[in-house]
Short mmCIF file of C-alpha atoms in Angstrom, two decimals:
data_model
loop_
_atom_site.label_atom_id
_atom_site.label_comp_id
_atom_site.label_asym_id
_atom_site.label_seq_id
_atom_site.Cartn_x
_atom_site.Cartn_y
_atom_site.Cartn_z
CA MET A 1 126.64 145.20 126.85
CA ALA A 2 123.08 144.33 125.93
CA SER A 3 122.21 147.78 124.64
CA THR A 4 125.15 148.03 122.28
CA ASN A 5 124.68 144.46 121.08
CA ASP A 6 120.90 144.76 120.69
CA PRO A 7 120.25 143.97 117.05
CA PHE A 8 117.02 145.96 117.01
CA GLN A 9 118.57 149.36 117.50
CA PHE A 10 117.83 151.43 114.45
CA GLN A 11 121.20 153.09 114.33
CA GLU A 12 122.90 149.78 113.97
CA PHE A 13 120.45 148.67 111.31
CA GLU A 14 120.92 151.69 109.17
CA GLU A 15 124.64 151.39 109.32
CA ALA A 16 124.51 147.82 108.25
CA GLY A 17 121.94 148.64 105.62
CA ASN A 18 124.09 151.37 104.17
CA LEU A 19 127.01 149.04 104.18
CA LEU A 20 124.92 146.48 102.32
CA GLU A 21 123.78 148.90 99.67
CA ALA A 22 127.30 150.14 99.15
CA ASN A 23 128.78 146.75 98.66
CA ARG A 24 126.43 143.83 98.24
CA ASP A 25 129.07 141.17 98.60
CA ALA A 26 130.47 142.47 101.89
CA VAL A 27 130.03 140.49 105.05
CA THR A 28 128.03 142.81 107.21
CA ILE A 29 129.87 142.95 110.50
CA SER A 30 129.87 146.32 112.15
CA ILE A 31 133.19 147.50 113.42
CA GLU A 32 131.96 148.14 116.99
CA GLU A 33 130.60 144.71 117.54
CA ASP A 34 133.13 142.19 116.50
CA ASN A 35 132.25 139.75 119.21
CA ILE A 36 128.74 139.18 117.95
CA LYS A 37 128.27 136.24 115.71
CA PRO A 38 128.24 137.49 112.14
CA ASP A 39 125.21 135.55 110.99
CA LYS A 40 122.96 137.18 113.57
CA GLN A 41 123.92 140.57 112.22
CA ARG A 42 123.42 139.47 108.69
CA LYS A 43 120.00 138.10 109.48
CA ALA A 44 118.98 141.27 111.28
CA ALA A 45 120.33 143.41 108.44
CA GLY A 46 118.49 141.33 105.92
CA PHE A 47 115.15 142.26 107.46
CA THR A 48 115.56 146.01 107.32
CA PRO A 49 113.95 146.43 103.93
CA ASP A 50 110.86 144.76 105.31
CA GLY A 51 110.13 147.60 107.66
CA ASP A 52 109.96 148.18 111.36
CA ASP A 53 109.06 144.68 112.33
CA GLU A 54 110.32 143.98 115.77
CA ASP A 55 109.92 140.27 115.41
CA PRO A 56 110.11 139.27 111.77
CA LEU A 57 110.06 135.56 112.52
CA ALA A 58 106.78 135.91 114.40
CA SER A 59 105.19 137.74 111.49
CA ASP A 60 106.22 134.88 109.21
CA ASP A 61 104.50 132.47 111.60
CA LYS A 62 101.43 134.65 111.67
CA THR A 63 101.10 134.74 107.91
CA GLU A 64 101.68 131.02 107.76
CA LEU A 65 98.96 130.39 110.30
CA LEU A 66 96.56 132.67 108.50
CA SER A 67 97.14 130.99 105.18
CA GLY A 68 96.96 127.54 106.73
CA PRO A 69 93.92 125.64 107.89
CA ASN A 70 92.73 128.47 110.10
CA LYS A 71 91.30 130.29 107.12
CA SER A 72 87.57 130.19 107.59
CA VAL A 73 85.82 128.78 104.54
CA PRO A 74 82.12 127.88 104.82
CA PHE A 75 81.56 124.17 105.18
CA TRP A 76 79.24 123.91 102.22
CA THR A 77 81.96 124.76 99.71
CA PHE A 78 84.24 122.30 97.99
CA GLU A 79 87.38 124.08 99.21
CA TYR A 80 86.50 123.36 102.83
CA TYR A 81 86.90 119.64 102.24
CA GLN A 82 89.84 120.00 99.93
CA ARG A 83 92.13 120.99 102.76
CA PHE A 84 91.55 117.61 104.36
CA PHE A 85 93.08 115.95 101.32
CA ASP A 86 96.23 118.00 101.33
CA ILE A 87 98.56 115.04 101.70
CA GLU A 88 100.91 113.00 99.61
CA THR A 89 101.54 109.30 99.20
CA HIS A 90 104.48 109.16 101.58
CA HIS A 91 102.48 110.98 104.27
CA VAL A 92 99.80 108.30 104.13
CA LYS A 93 102.42 105.58 104.24
CA GLU A 94 104.11 107.12 107.28
CA ARG A 95 100.81 107.53 109.09
CA ILE A 96 99.79 103.93 108.47
CA ILE A 97 103.15 102.65 109.71
CA GLY A 98 102.92 104.95 112.72
CA SER A 99 99.53 103.54 113.61
CA VAL A 100 100.66 99.94 113.25
CA LEU A 101 103.87 100.28 115.27
CA PRO A 102 103.14 102.38 118.36
CA TRP A 103 106.20 103.85 119.99
CA PRO A 104 105.95 104.86 123.68
CA GLY A 105 107.38 108.33 123.23
CA LYS A 106 105.65 109.26 120.03
CA ASN A 107 102.18 110.66 120.12
CA PHE A 108 100.44 109.86 116.82
CA VAL A 109 98.78 113.24 116.58
CA HIS A 110 101.90 115.26 117.25
CA VAL A 111 104.39 113.22 115.33
CA HIS A 112 102.41 112.21 112.29
CA LEU A 113 99.44 114.48 111.94
CA ARG A 114 101.22 117.75 112.79
CA ARG A 115 98.16 119.91 112.51
CA ASN A 116 97.27 118.43 109.14
CA PRO A 117 94.59 115.80 109.70
CA ASP A 118 93.31 114.19 106.56
CA LEU A 119 90.11 112.43 105.62
CA TYR A 120 91.63 110.30 102.87
CA GLY A 121 93.20 107.74 105.23
CA PRO A 122 90.22 107.17 107.53
CA PHE A 123 87.72 106.93 104.68
CA TRP A 124 89.63 104.52 102.47
CA ILE A 125 90.92 102.40 105.34
CA CYS A 126 87.34 101.97 106.57
CA THR A 127 86.12 101.10 103.07
CA THR A 128 88.92 98.60 102.55
CA LEU A 129 88.21 97.05 105.94
CA VAL A 130 84.50 96.70 105.13
CA PHE A 131 85.20 94.82 101.92
CA ALA A 132 88.02 92.84 103.50
CA ILE A 133 85.70 91.63 106.26
CA ALA A 134 82.91 90.74 103.85
CA ILE A 135 85.17 88.95 101.39
CA SER A 136 87.28 87.15 104.00
CA GLY A 137 84.17 86.06 105.90
CA ASN A 138 82.74 84.69 102.70
CA ILE A 139 85.93 82.79 101.84
CA SER A 140 86.29 81.41 105.36
CA ASN A 141 82.69 80.18 105.39
CA PHE A 142 83.32 78.51 102.08
CA LEU A 143 86.49 76.82 103.34
CA VAL A 144 84.87 75.67 106.56
CA HIS A 145 81.96 74.06 104.77
CA LEU A 146 83.94 72.72 101.84
CA GLY A 147 83.07 69.13 101.06
CA LYS A 148 79.94 69.00 103.15
CA PRO A 149 77.05 67.59 101.13
CA ASN A 150 74.26 69.94 102.14
CA TYR A 151 76.21 73.19 101.75
CA LYS A 152 75.49 75.48 98.86
CA TYR A 153 77.84 78.39 98.30
CA THR A 154 76.29 81.83 98.38
CA PRO A 155 78.14 85.13 98.06
CA GLU A 156 76.34 86.56 101.13
CA PHE A 157 76.27 90.00 99.69
CA ARG A 158 74.06 91.41 102.43
CA LYS A 159 76.92 91.23 104.87
CA VAL A 160 78.68 94.09 103.12
CA THR A 161 76.02 96.55 104.26
CA ILE A 162 76.13 95.22 107.82
CA ALA A 163 79.92 95.43 107.92
CA ALA A 164 79.80 98.94 106.49
CA THR A 165 77.33 100.12 109.14
CA ALA A 166 79.40 98.67 111.96
CA ILE A 167 82.78 99.95 110.83
CA PHE A 168 81.66 103.42 109.80
CA SER A 169 79.68 104.01 112.98
CA TYR A 170 82.70 102.97 115.04
CA ALA A 171 84.97 105.24 113.03
CA TRP A 172 82.69 108.28 113.18
CA PHE A 173 80.36 108.15 116.18
CA VAL A 174 82.90 107.05 118.75
CA PRO A 175 85.23 109.95 117.85
CA LEU A 176 82.25 112.30 118.03
CA ALA A 177 81.35 111.06 121.49
CA LEU A 178 84.96 111.17 122.62
CA TRP A 179 85.43 114.69 121.30
CA GLY A 180 82.31 115.84 123.09
CA LEU A 181 83.46 114.17 126.29
CA LEU A 182 86.92 115.71 126.12
CA LEU A 183 85.40 119.12 125.43
CA TRP A 184 83.18 118.78 128.49
CA ARG A 185 86.09 117.73 130.68
CA ASN A 186 88.17 120.54 129.25
CA ASN A 187 85.68 123.04 130.59
CA LYS A 188 86.10 121.68 134.08
CA ILE A 189 89.81 121.03 134.12
CA MET A 190 92.38 122.91 132.10
CA ASN A 191 94.11 120.27 130.03
CA LEU A 192 97.36 120.96 128.30
CA VAL A 193 96.46 119.09 125.19
CA SER A 194 93.22 119.22 123.28
CA TYR A 195 92.46 117.61 120.00
CA SER A 196 90.19 118.82 117.24
CA PHE A 197 87.42 116.59 115.96
CA MET A 198 89.22 115.89 112.69
CA GLU A 199 92.35 114.78 114.51
CA ILE A 200 90.37 112.30 116.62
CA VAL A 201 88.63 110.93 113.52
CA CYS A 202 92.03 110.64 111.86
CA VAL A 203 93.53 108.69 114.78
CA TYR A 204 90.59 106.31 114.89
CA GLY A 205 90.65 105.80 111.14
CA TYR A 206 94.34 105.00 111.00
CA SER A 207 94.12 102.79 114.07
CA LEU A 208 91.82 100.49 112.09
CA ALA A 209 94.59 99.87 109.55
CA ILE A 210 96.07 96.96 111.54
CA TYR A 211 92.79 95.07 111.27
CA ILE A 212 93.04 94.66 107.51
CA PRO A 213 95.85 92.08 107.55
CA ALA A 214 94.33 90.54 110.70
CA VAL A 215 91.02 90.02 108.92
CA VAL A 216 92.76 88.45 105.94
CA LEU A 217 94.53 86.09 108.34
CA TRP A 218 91.18 84.99 109.75
CA ILE A 219 90.41 83.19 106.50
CA ILE A 220 92.57 80.32 107.72
CA PRO A 221 90.16 78.23 109.79
CA TYR A 222 92.30 77.59 112.86
CA GLU A 223 90.88 79.04 116.04
CA TRP A 224 94.22 79.50 117.78
CA LEU A 225 95.55 81.50 114.84
CA ARG A 226 92.45 83.70 114.82
CA TRP A 227 92.66 84.41 118.53
CA CYS A 228 96.39 85.13 118.32
CA SER A 229 95.90 87.64 115.53
CA ILE A 230 92.96 89.27 117.35
CA VAL A 231 95.04 89.72 120.48
CA VAL A 232 97.96 91.20 118.54
CA ALA A 233 95.73 93.54 116.53
CA VAL A 234 93.77 94.70 119.57
CA CYS A 235 96.95 95.34 121.53
CA LEU A 236 98.55 97.36 118.77
CA SER A 237 95.55 99.48 117.87
CA GLY A 238 94.44 99.85 121.47
CA SER A 239 97.87 101.03 122.54
CA VAL A 240 97.98 103.60 119.75
CA LEU A 241 94.64 104.98 120.90
CA VAL A 242 95.49 104.94 124.58
CA MET A 243 98.89 106.57 124.06
CA THR A 244 97.31 109.25 121.91
CA PHE A 245 94.63 110.16 124.42
CA TRP A 246 96.76 109.85 127.53
CA PRO A 247 98.09 113.44 127.32
CA ALA A 248 94.58 114.76 126.93
CA VAL A 249 93.23 113.19 130.10
CA ARG A 250 96.16 112.81 132.45
CA ASP A 251 95.42 116.00 134.39
CA ASP A 252 91.97 114.80 135.20
CA HIS A 253 90.53 112.95 138.14
CA PRO A 254 92.02 109.40 138.27
CA LYS A 255 88.62 107.76 138.05
CA VAL A 256 87.74 109.74 134.95
CA ILE A 257 91.06 108.82 133.35
CA ILE A 258 90.48 105.14 133.95
CA ALA A 259 86.89 105.39 132.74
CA ILE A 260 87.75 107.11 129.47
CA LEU A 261 90.77 104.99 128.63
CA SER A 262 89.03 101.76 129.45
CA ALA A 263 86.01 102.80 127.38
CA ILE A 264 88.31 103.37 124.41
CA ALA A 265 89.95 99.98 124.86
CA VAL A 266 86.70 98.10 125.47
CA LEU A 267 85.00 99.54 122.38
CA ASN A 268 88.01 98.52 120.32
CA ILE A 269 87.90 94.96 121.67
CA LEU A 270 84.14 94.78 121.14
CA LEU A 271 84.52 95.75 117.49
CA ALA A 272 87.19 93.14 116.83
CA VAL A 273 85.48 90.29 118.65
CA GLY A 274 82.07 91.19 117.29
CA CYS A 275 83.31 91.17 113.71
CA LYS A 276 85.03 87.87 114.20
CA ALA A 277 81.99 86.24 115.81
CA TYR A 278 79.47 87.50 113.27
CA PHE A 279 81.32 87.18 109.99
CA PHE A 280 83.56 84.20 110.62
CA SER A 281 81.98 80.93 111.61
CA LYS A 282 83.78 78.46 113.80
CA PRO A 283 85.02 75.32 112.10
CA GLU A 284 82.67 72.56 113.18
CA ALA A 285 84.21 69.22 113.96
CA VAL A 286 81.17 67.00 114.41
CA LEU A 287 78.95 65.93 111.49
CA PRO A 288 75.51 65.92 113.21
CA ALA A 289 76.13 69.52 114.21
CA ASP A 290 76.29 70.48 110.54
CA SER A 291 72.55 70.78 110.06
CA SER A 292 72.23 72.92 113.17
CA ALA A 293 75.19 75.04 112.06
CA ALA A 294 73.67 75.52 108.61
CA THR A 295 70.33 76.54 110.06
CA GLY A 296 72.14 78.73 112.57
CA LEU A 297 73.97 80.49 109.73
CA THR A 298 70.83 81.07 107.73
CA LYS A 299 68.95 82.20 110.82
CA ALA A 300 71.50 84.72 112.06
CA PRO A 301 71.65 87.00 108.97
CA SER A 302 67.92 86.88 108.34
CA SER A 303 67.25 87.99 111.89
CA THR A 304 69.09 91.28 111.26
CA MET B 1 67.60 111.76 71.25
CA VAL B 2 69.58 114.90 71.90
CA TYR B 3 73.23 114.61 71.05
CA LEU B 4 75.39 115.07 74.12
CA LEU B 5 77.81 117.93 73.70
CA SER B 6 80.93 117.92 75.74
CA GLU B 7 81.86 120.89 77.85
CA GLU B 8 84.35 122.32 75.41
CA ALA B 9 81.82 122.47 72.64
CA SER B 10 79.82 125.07 74.47
CA ARG B 11 82.37 127.48 73.02
CA PRO B 12 82.03 127.28 69.27
CA PHE B 13 85.04 125.99 67.37
CA ALA B 14 86.88 125.40 70.63
CA GLY B 15 88.08 122.07 69.36
CA LEU B 16 90.02 123.72 66.58
CA SER B 17 92.85 124.53 68.96
CA ASP B 18 93.76 120.90 69.56
CA VAL B 19 92.93 119.36 66.25
CA SER B 20 96.62 118.78 65.71
CA ILE B 21 96.78 116.25 68.53
CA SER B 22 94.13 114.03 67.11
CA GLU B 23 95.14 113.54 63.54
CA ASP B 24 95.07 109.80 63.84
CA ILE B 25 91.98 109.60 65.99
CA PRO B 26 88.67 110.26 64.26
CA VAL B 27 86.66 112.53 66.42
CA GLU B 28 82.96 112.00 66.67
CA GLY B 29 80.44 114.71 66.43
CA ASP B 30 80.61 118.42 66.05
CA ILE B 31 83.45 119.20 68.42
CA SER B 32 86.11 120.00 65.85
CA VAL B 33 86.48 120.74 62.18
CA PRO B 34 83.83 118.88 60.26
CA VAL B 35 85.19 115.78 58.58
CA GLY B 36 83.52 114.14 55.65
CA PRO B 37 82.09 115.58 52.53
CA SER B 38 78.45 115.42 53.40
CA THR B 39 76.59 118.68 53.10
CA ARG B 40 74.63 117.88 56.20
CA ARG B 41 77.63 118.98 58.26
CA ASP B 42 77.04 122.55 57.26
CA GLU B 43 74.15 122.80 59.67
CA GLU B 44 76.02 121.31 62.62
CA PHE B 45 73.67 122.29 65.34
CA SER B 46 70.36 121.28 63.79
CA THR B 47 70.22 117.54 63.75
CA LEU B 48 66.44 117.46 63.84
CA ASP B 49 65.98 116.83 60.16
CA GLU B 50 68.13 113.77 59.79
CA PRO B 51 66.70 110.27 59.88
CA VAL B 52 66.61 108.62 63.29
CA LYS B 53 68.84 105.82 62.08
CA GLU B 54 71.57 108.34 61.33
CA THR B 55 71.32 109.84 64.82
CA ILE B 56 71.43 106.50 66.56
CA LEU B 57 74.27 105.22 64.42
CA ARG B 58 76.37 108.28 65.11
CA ASP B 59 76.16 107.75 68.83
CA LEU B 60 76.71 104.02 68.50
CA ARG B 61 79.79 104.67 66.46
CA ALA B 62 81.06 107.05 69.15
CA VAL B 63 80.47 104.47 71.83
CA GLY B 64 82.11 101.75 69.78
CA ASN B 65 85.09 103.98 69.10
CA LYS B 66 85.60 104.46 72.82
CA PHE B 67 85.30 100.71 73.41
CA ILE B 68 88.22 100.24 71.05
CA HIS B 69 90.21 102.85 72.95
CA VAL B 70 89.58 100.95 76.18
CA LEU B 71 90.57 97.63 74.69
CA TYR B 72 93.80 99.00 73.34
CA PRO B 73 94.70 101.66 75.87
CA LYS B 74 97.23 104.03 74.51
CA ARG B 75 97.82 107.55 75.56
CA SER B 76 95.04 109.39 73.80
CA THR B 77 92.60 112.08 74.72
CA ALA B 78 89.62 110.69 72.83
CA LEU B 79 87.93 109.29 75.90
CA LEU B 80 88.42 112.43 77.87
CA ARG B 81 87.56 115.02 75.29
CA ASP B 82 84.37 113.53 73.92
CA TRP B 83 82.98 112.06 77.06
CA ASP B 84 79.55 110.50 77.06
CA LEU B 85 77.67 108.37 79.53
CA TRP B 86 75.83 106.06 77.10
CA GLY B 87 78.66 103.56 77.13
CA PRO B 88 78.88 103.29 80.91
CA LEU B 89 75.09 102.96 81.14
CA LEU B 90 75.09 100.18 78.54
CA LEU B 91 77.90 98.32 80.29
CA CYS B 92 76.39 98.73 83.74
CA VAL B 93 72.99 97.42 82.65
CA THR B 94 74.59 94.50 80.79
CA LEU B 95 76.73 93.55 83.77
CA ALA B 96 73.83 93.82 86.20
CA LEU B 97 71.62 91.69 83.96
CA LEU B 98 74.33 89.05 83.56
CA LEU B 99 74.70 88.90 87.34
CA GLN B 100 71.06 87.96 87.68
CA GLY B 101 69.68 84.50 87.49
CA GLY B 102 72.09 83.28 90.10
CA ALA B 103 71.38 81.58 93.40
CA ALA B 104 69.17 84.48 94.33
CA ASP B 105 65.93 82.73 93.47
CA SER B 106 64.73 81.24 96.72
CA ASP B 107 66.62 83.04 99.45
CA ASP B 108 67.83 86.58 99.58
CA GLN B 109 71.19 85.38 100.79
CA GLY B 110 72.45 85.13 97.30
CA GLY B 111 74.28 87.38 94.98
CA PRO B 112 73.81 91.08 94.44
CA GLN B 113 70.49 92.26 93.12
CA PHE B 114 70.21 94.39 90.00
CA ALA B 115 69.84 97.58 92.02
CA GLU B 116 72.81 96.72 94.19
CA VAL B 117 75.12 96.31 91.19
CA PHE B 118 73.85 99.57 89.76
CA VAL B 119 74.37 101.42 93.03
CA ILE B 120 77.83 99.99 93.56
CA ILE B 121 79.02 100.91 90.09
CA TRP B 122 77.59 104.42 90.01
CA PHE B 123 78.20 105.38 93.63
CA GLY B 124 81.64 103.85 93.45
CA SER B 125 82.46 105.89 90.35
CA ILE B 126 81.12 109.08 91.94
CA ILE B 127 83.12 108.55 95.13
CA ILE B 128 86.32 107.86 93.21
CA THR B 129 85.74 110.97 91.10
CA LEU B 130 85.17 113.09 94.20
CA ASN B 131 88.30 111.61 95.71
CA SER B 132 90.44 112.48 92.73
CA LYS B 133 88.99 115.98 92.54
CA LEU B 134 89.58 116.57 96.24
CA LEU B 135 93.16 115.48 95.78
CA GLY B 136 93.53 118.24 93.25
CA GLY B 137 92.94 116.51 89.95
CA THR B 138 92.31 118.55 86.84
CA ILE B 139 89.90 116.12 85.27
CA SER B 140 86.25 117.12 85.26
CA PHE B 141 83.48 115.23 87.04
CA PHE B 142 81.82 113.70 83.99
CA GLN B 143 85.07 112.93 82.22
CA SER B 144 86.09 110.81 85.18
CA LEU B 145 82.72 109.05 85.32
CA CYS B 146 83.05 108.36 81.60
CA VAL B 147 86.52 106.81 81.94
CA LEU B 148 85.61 104.67 84.94
CA GLY B 149 82.43 103.47 83.27
CA TYR B 150 84.05 102.60 79.98
CA CYS B 151 86.84 100.67 81.69
CA ILE B 152 84.28 98.22 83.05
CA LEU B 153 84.21 96.74 79.52
CA PRO B 154 86.88 94.05 80.16
CA LEU B 155 85.03 92.93 83.29
CA THR B 156 81.74 92.70 81.40
CA VAL B 157 83.41 90.57 78.75
CA ALA B 158 84.82 88.39 81.55
CA MET B 159 81.34 88.02 83.02
CA ALA B 160 79.99 86.83 79.69
CA VAL B 161 82.87 84.35 79.40
CA CYS B 162 82.24 83.13 82.95
CA ARG B 163 78.61 82.46 82.23
CA ILE B 164 79.54 80.47 79.15
CA VAL B 165 82.09 78.49 81.16
CA LEU B 166 79.51 77.83 83.88
CA VAL B 167 77.16 76.31 81.33
CA GLY B 168 79.75 73.61 80.87
CA GLY B 169 79.98 72.79 84.56
CA SER B 170 80.91 74.34 87.89
CA GLY B 171 83.76 72.23 89.17
CA THR B 172 87.28 73.09 90.12
CA VAL B 173 88.49 73.36 86.53
CA SER B 174 85.81 75.85 85.63
CA PHE B 175 86.64 77.81 88.79
CA ALA B 176 90.30 77.94 87.83
CA VAL B 177 89.45 79.13 84.33
CA ARG B 178 87.09 81.77 85.71
CA LEU B 179 89.69 82.90 88.21
CA VAL B 180 92.26 83.42 85.48
CA VAL B 181 89.82 85.24 83.22
CA VAL B 182 88.54 87.54 85.96
CA THR B 183 92.03 88.32 87.25
CA ALA B 184 93.25 89.18 83.76
CA SER B 185 90.30 91.41 83.01
CA PHE B 186 90.53 93.12 86.42
CA GLY B 187 94.18 93.93 85.72
CA TRP B 188 93.27 95.18 82.27
CA SER B 189 90.51 97.45 83.61
CA THR B 190 92.73 98.95 86.27
CA PHE B 191 95.57 99.48 83.82
CA ALA B 192 93.29 101.05 81.21
CA SER B 193 91.66 103.47 83.62
CA THR B 194 94.91 104.54 85.26
CA ALA B 195 96.34 105.20 81.80
CA PHE B 196 93.64 107.82 81.36
CA LEU B 197 93.28 109.14 84.89
CA THR B 198 96.77 109.56 86.27
CA ASP B 199 97.79 112.16 83.74
CA SER B 200 95.66 114.74 85.50
CA GLN B 201 97.19 114.25 88.95
CA PRO B 202 100.37 115.61 90.50
CA ALA B 203 103.12 113.04 90.68
CA GLU B 204 103.30 112.53 94.42
CA ARG B 205 99.60 111.68 94.68
CA LYS B 206 99.25 109.20 91.84
CA ALA B 207 99.19 106.18 94.15
CA LEU B 208 96.50 107.82 96.26
CA VAL B 209 94.28 108.10 93.18
CA VAL B 210 95.05 104.65 91.78
CA TYR B 211 94.27 102.71 94.96
CA PRO B 212 90.50 103.46 95.05
CA VAL B 213 90.25 102.51 91.37
CA PHE B 214 92.01 99.25 92.18
CA LEU B 215 89.58 98.59 95.06
CA PHE B 216 86.56 99.42 92.88
CA TYR B 217 87.46 96.98 90.12
CA PHE B 218 88.52 94.38 92.69
CA VAL B 219 85.05 94.45 94.24
CA ILE B 220 83.39 94.17 90.83
CA GLY B 221 85.72 91.31 89.93
CA TRP B 222 84.81 89.62 93.20
CA MET B 223 81.12 89.91 92.38
CA ILE B 224 81.76 88.31 88.99
CA LEU B 225 83.90 85.53 90.37
CA THR B 226 81.47 84.52 93.09
CA PHE B 227 78.52 84.31 90.75
CA SER B 228 77.09 80.87 91.24
CA PRO B 229 74.32 79.64 88.99
CA SER B 230 71.09 78.30 90.41
CA GLN B 231 70.80 74.53 90.26
#
């Protein structure tokens, strides 16, 4: 049964091909095989002009892979970086929403990135976050000290550079370290899933997106609100990161799994709490503490 | 002062092909068919013999013409075709100078220094230009710098207005007035620059190009709004 129904037999192809050439509109079902689905035959017949390809679908995949990001362009050319910006507005929107609402079954890299990591999202989310932190910190300081006699408003422009250093090193050096670590573990233990450096940078960049509204919320000088929003933001972004890297480490030694995942979570928490503590001052309730708070504020930035 | 030729003028008479588009827009310089009856135009490429005043005035007129195009943004190619960087330099220096003299006298905790404003404006423009080119824009590097620099004009005007308002006092009323002025000019700048820039981008990426421009002018507007005079 299999040999007569095999669609790759040349005799059957040529018959169908001749039939096609004779009458283009005919449905190409050979007389001998009327229990084969007609579309299979038509598909097989359609590929005859292409040649002796045994697996035409695989050759399509091959050409697609070759023309895709696996083409080797030297990294000092403009085109090398252009393929990291090969996305559209709705892609960016979907990726941001996917990073803000983690779903247990969906891996961010597989569902959203799909072998097309971009640099647009990470770069502009980091830049927006830097300015959001600096501006919100400035506004919140102003609101906290509003009405106090010895307070003079300053734009505190230096904090932009400090925020930029902190956010960009988190978004670039931690992925570098994590990529190196995963590569090292991959040599020892064959993992099913391995991520490229760009994909890790992409995940980290998009995971920072939840912090932008959180930072804007921190303008309101109520401590309970700030801590609530920190907890929510850390949980959401931490869970996105952990769920993304779980498939890459789950075949490893249990202690290594716990170490890597907890390092990811702890660094995330450190970033959030550190930003809050440095850029956003606590609302002071007692008047005599004002002078010490003011000197504390002027001391802390000048010590950096 | 060497007259800046745009890229298309490197091919002689290249501007002749699109003269028809610009019938209502006087084009500066020797890019297209010479306008005006003066015999000096016969020797287009040797401007060494003319008086210095004539040279300076020609460039000033070009810059002023582009200012008018920014203030009344309509779909025109004047800014893009005859790009120059004198206008952006003038605006950047003016804005940076106006942002001085703030609370930055005694402590360095104050507003942005002159160099910081300069760096933000120029590096910001360069990064936005790179971004739009990486996203596949057809605009050239210097054309984009030119557009972004010229569209700082409304914000510079707002800064001048803010300083005048601050002379009168720095209470809540003056803050409200400054807020309104800066917000209006920030919206104007963003609208004017997107009117020029988005034509060169494919449709599904327009928002990706507009957002960095929005962020850039927002940060400059923030710097203007938070300028507090020394007391």
